[in-house]
Tab-separated table of C-alpha atoms in Angstrom:
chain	number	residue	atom	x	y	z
A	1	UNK	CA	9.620	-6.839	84.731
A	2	UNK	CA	8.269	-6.563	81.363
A	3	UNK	CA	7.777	-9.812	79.554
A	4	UNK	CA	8.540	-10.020	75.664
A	5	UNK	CA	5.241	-11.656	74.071
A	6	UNK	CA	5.574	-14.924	72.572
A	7	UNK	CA	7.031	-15.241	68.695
A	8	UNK	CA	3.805	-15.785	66.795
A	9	UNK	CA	3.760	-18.781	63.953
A	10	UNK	CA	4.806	-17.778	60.741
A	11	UNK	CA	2.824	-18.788	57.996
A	12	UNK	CA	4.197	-21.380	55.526
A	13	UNK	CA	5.545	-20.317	53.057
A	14	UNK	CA	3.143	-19.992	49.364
A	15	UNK	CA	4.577	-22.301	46.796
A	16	UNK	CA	5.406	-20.221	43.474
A	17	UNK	CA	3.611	-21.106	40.463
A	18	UNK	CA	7.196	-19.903	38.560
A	19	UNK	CA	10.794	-19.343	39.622
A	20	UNK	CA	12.439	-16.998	38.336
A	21	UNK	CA	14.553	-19.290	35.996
A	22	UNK	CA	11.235	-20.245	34.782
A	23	UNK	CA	9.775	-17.273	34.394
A	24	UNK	CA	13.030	-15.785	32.211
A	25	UNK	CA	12.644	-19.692	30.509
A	26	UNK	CA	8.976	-18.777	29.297
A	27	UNK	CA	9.249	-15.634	28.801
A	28	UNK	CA	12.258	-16.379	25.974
A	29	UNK	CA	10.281	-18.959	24.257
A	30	UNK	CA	7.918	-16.698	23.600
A	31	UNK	CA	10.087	-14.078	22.036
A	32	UNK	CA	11.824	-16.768	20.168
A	33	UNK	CA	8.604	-17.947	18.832
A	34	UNK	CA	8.030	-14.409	18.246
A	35	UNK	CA	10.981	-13.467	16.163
A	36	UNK	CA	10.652	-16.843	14.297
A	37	UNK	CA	7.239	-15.043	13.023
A	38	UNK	CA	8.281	-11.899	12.015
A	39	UNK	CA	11.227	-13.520	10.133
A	40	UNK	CA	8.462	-15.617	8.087
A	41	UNK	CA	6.716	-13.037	7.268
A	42	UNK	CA	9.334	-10.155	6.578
A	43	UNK	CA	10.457	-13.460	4.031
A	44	UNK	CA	7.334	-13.552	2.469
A	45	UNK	CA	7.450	-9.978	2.426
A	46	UNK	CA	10.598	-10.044	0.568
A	47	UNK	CA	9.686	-13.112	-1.497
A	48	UNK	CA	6.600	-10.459	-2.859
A	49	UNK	CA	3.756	-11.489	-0.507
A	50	UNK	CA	1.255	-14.272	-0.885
A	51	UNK	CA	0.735	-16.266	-4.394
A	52	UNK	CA	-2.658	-15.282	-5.839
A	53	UNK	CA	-5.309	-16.654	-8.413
A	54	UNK	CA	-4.810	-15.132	-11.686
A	55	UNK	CA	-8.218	-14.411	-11.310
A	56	UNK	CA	-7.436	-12.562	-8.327
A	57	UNK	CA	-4.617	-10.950	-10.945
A	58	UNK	CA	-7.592	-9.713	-13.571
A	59	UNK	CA	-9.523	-8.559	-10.574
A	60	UNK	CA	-6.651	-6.313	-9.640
A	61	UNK	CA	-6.187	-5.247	-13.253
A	62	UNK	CA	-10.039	-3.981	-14.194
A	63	UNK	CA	-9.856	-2.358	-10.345
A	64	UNK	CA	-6.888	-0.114	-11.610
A	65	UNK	CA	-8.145	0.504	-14.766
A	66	UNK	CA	-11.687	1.286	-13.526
A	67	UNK	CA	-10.408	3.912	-10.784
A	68	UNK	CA	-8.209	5.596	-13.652
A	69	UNK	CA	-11.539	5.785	-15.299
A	70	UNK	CA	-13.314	7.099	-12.995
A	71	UNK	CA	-10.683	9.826	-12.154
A	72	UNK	CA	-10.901	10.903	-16.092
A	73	UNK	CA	-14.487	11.277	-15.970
A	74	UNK	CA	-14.436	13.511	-13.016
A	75	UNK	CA	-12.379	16.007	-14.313
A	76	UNK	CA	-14.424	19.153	-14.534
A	77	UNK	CA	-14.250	20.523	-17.420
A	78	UNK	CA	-13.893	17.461	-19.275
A	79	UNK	CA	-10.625	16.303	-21.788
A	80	UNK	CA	-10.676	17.846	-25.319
A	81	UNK	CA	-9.996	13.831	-26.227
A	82	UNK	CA	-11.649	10.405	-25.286
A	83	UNK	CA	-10.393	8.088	-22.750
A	84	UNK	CA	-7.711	5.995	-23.646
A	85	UNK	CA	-6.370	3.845	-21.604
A	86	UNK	CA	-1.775	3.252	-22.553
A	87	UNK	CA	-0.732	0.317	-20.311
A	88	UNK	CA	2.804	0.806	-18.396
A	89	UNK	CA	5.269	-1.837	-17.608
A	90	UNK	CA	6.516	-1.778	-13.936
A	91	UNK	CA	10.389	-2.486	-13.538
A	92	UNK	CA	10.068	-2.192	-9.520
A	93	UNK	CA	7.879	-5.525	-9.920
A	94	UNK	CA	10.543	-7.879	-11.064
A	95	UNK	CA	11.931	-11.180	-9.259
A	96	UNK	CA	15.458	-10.283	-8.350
A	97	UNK	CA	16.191	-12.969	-6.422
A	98	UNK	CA	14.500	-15.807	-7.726
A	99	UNK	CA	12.081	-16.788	-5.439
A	100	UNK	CA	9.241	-17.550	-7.265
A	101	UNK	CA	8.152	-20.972	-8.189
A	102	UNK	CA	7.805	-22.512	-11.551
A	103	UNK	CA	4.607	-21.345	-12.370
A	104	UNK	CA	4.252	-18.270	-10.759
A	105	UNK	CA	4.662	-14.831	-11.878
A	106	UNK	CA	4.064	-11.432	-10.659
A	107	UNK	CA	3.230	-7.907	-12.080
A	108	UNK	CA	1.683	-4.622	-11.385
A	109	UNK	CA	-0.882	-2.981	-13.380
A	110	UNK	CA	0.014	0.754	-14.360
A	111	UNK	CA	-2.449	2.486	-16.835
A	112	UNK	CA	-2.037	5.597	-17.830
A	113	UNK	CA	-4.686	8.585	-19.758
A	114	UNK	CA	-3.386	11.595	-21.701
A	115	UNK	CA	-5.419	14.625	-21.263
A	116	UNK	CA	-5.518	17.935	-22.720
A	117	UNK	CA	-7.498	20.850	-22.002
A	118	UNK	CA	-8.002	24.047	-24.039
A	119	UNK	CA	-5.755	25.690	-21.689
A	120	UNK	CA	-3.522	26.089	-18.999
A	121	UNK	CA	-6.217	28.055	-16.820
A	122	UNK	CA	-7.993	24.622	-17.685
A	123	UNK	CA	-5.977	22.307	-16.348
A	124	UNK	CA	-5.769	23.771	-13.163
A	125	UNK	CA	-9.694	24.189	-12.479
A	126	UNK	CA	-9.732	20.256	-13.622
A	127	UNK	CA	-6.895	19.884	-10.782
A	128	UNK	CA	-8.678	21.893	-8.492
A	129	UNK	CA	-12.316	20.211	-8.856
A	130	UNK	CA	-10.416	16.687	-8.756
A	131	UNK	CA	-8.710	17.434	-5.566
A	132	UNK	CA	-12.078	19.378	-3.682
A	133	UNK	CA	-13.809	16.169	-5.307
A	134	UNK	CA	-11.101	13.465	-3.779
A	135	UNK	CA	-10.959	15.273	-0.520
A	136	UNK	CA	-14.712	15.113	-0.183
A	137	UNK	CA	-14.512	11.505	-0.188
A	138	UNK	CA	-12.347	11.396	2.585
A	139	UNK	CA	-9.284	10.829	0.545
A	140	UNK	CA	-5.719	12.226	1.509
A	141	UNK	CA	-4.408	14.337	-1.054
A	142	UNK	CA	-0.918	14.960	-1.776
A	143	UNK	CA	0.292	18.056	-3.872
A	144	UNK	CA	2.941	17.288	-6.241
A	145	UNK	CA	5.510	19.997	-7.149
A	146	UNK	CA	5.617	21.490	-10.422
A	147	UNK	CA	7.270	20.431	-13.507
A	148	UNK	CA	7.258	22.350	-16.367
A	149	UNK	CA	5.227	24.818	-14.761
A	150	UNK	CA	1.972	22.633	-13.597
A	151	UNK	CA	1.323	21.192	-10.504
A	152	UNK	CA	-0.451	17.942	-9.486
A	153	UNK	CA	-1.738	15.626	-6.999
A	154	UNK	CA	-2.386	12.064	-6.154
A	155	UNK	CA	-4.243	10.055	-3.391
A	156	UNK	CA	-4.627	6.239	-3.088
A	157	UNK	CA	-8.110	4.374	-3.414
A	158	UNK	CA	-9.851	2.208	-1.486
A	159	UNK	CA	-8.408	-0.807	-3.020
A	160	UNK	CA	-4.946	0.286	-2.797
A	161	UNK	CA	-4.387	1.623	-6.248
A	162	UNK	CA	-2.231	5.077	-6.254
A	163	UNK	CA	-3.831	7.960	-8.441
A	164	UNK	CA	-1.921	11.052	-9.788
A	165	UNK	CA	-2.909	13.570	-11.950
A	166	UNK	CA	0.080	15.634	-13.042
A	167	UNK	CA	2.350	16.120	-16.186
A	168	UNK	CA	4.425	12.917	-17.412
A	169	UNK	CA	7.808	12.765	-15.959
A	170	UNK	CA	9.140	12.514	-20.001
A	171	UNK	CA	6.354	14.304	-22.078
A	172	UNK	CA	5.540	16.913	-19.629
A	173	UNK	CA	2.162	16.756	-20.524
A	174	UNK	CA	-0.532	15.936	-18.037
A	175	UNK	CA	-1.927	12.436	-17.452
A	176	UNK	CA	-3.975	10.835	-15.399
A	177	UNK	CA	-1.773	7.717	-13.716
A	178	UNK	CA	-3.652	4.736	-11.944
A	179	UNK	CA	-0.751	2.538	-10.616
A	180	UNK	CA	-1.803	-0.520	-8.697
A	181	UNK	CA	0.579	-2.659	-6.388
A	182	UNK	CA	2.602	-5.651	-7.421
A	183	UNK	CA	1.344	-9.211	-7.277
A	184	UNK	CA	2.466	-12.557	-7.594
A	185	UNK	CA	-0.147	-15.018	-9.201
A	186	UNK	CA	-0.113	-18.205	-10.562
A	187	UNK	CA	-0.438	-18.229	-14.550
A	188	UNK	CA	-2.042	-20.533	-16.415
């Protein structure tokens, strides 16, 4: 006769630390506080970003200006002219919808330098230094297509301001372009 051994204690059970109801509960609240987040901030995004100083604002402005200045003096060979700095209006950095505060404004400086070289053949050494000379600083350097028959190219700085050297969209003559990004500031 064979004998079937004795049942042997289960162990009690383990309490959970979550039931599933609880876990799905949790788990919710934090996407919900989540979403709530990204919602702010895609607002702010759309509102034009964070307020600044206006001294943050002049900052901005001589950091444009100074890397369009820089660009112009490394152009090898050097401009028949002297630098000269034309300041652009931006219509991209407008308040459409009205959400800035009394007091607050926002703009986006955009300078831009004519040059002119003896020749076409000079132009495109310039170009060609400027780019070998970008590149070596560990810059990305997009090629722009030609328009009336010259090329160009532009990178971004360290500070966010975009840099082109390439003929003017109207004048078709070439120009140095230091465009920085929009801001809102206060204004005194």
């Amino acid at each position: 006769m064979q004998t079937t051994p004795a049942p042997t204690p289960t162990s009690p059970a383990k309490p959970r630390l979550f039931t599933r109801g609880q876990l799905t509960a949790t788990v919710m609240a934090v996407l919900l506080v989540a979403l709530l987040g990204f919602t702010a901030k895609a607002c702010e995004s759309v509102e034009g970003g964070q307020v600044r100083s206006t001294a943050e604002f002049k900052e901005r402005v001589k950091a444009t200006q100074q890397a369009g200045e820089d660009t112009y003096t490394a152009l090898a060979p050097a401009p028949l002219q002297e630098p000269y700095a034309h300041k652009e209006g931006s219509t991209s950095c407008v308040d459409d919808f009205g959400f800035d505060d009394a007091g607050v404004t926002r703009d986006q400086p955009i300078y831009t330098w004519g040059v002119e070289f003896d020749d076409r053949d000079g132009y495109l050494t310039a170009l060609a230094n400027l780019k070998a000379d970008w590149k070596e600083q560990g810059r990305t350097v997009r090629d722009i297509a030609p328009q009336a028959g010259l090329p160009g190219i532009s990178t971004t700085d360290a500070h966010g301001t975009q840099l082109t050297l390439a003929p003017d969209y109207y004048t078709n003559k070439p120009v140095i372009r230091a465009e920085g990004t929009c801001m809102r500031y206060h204004y005194a």
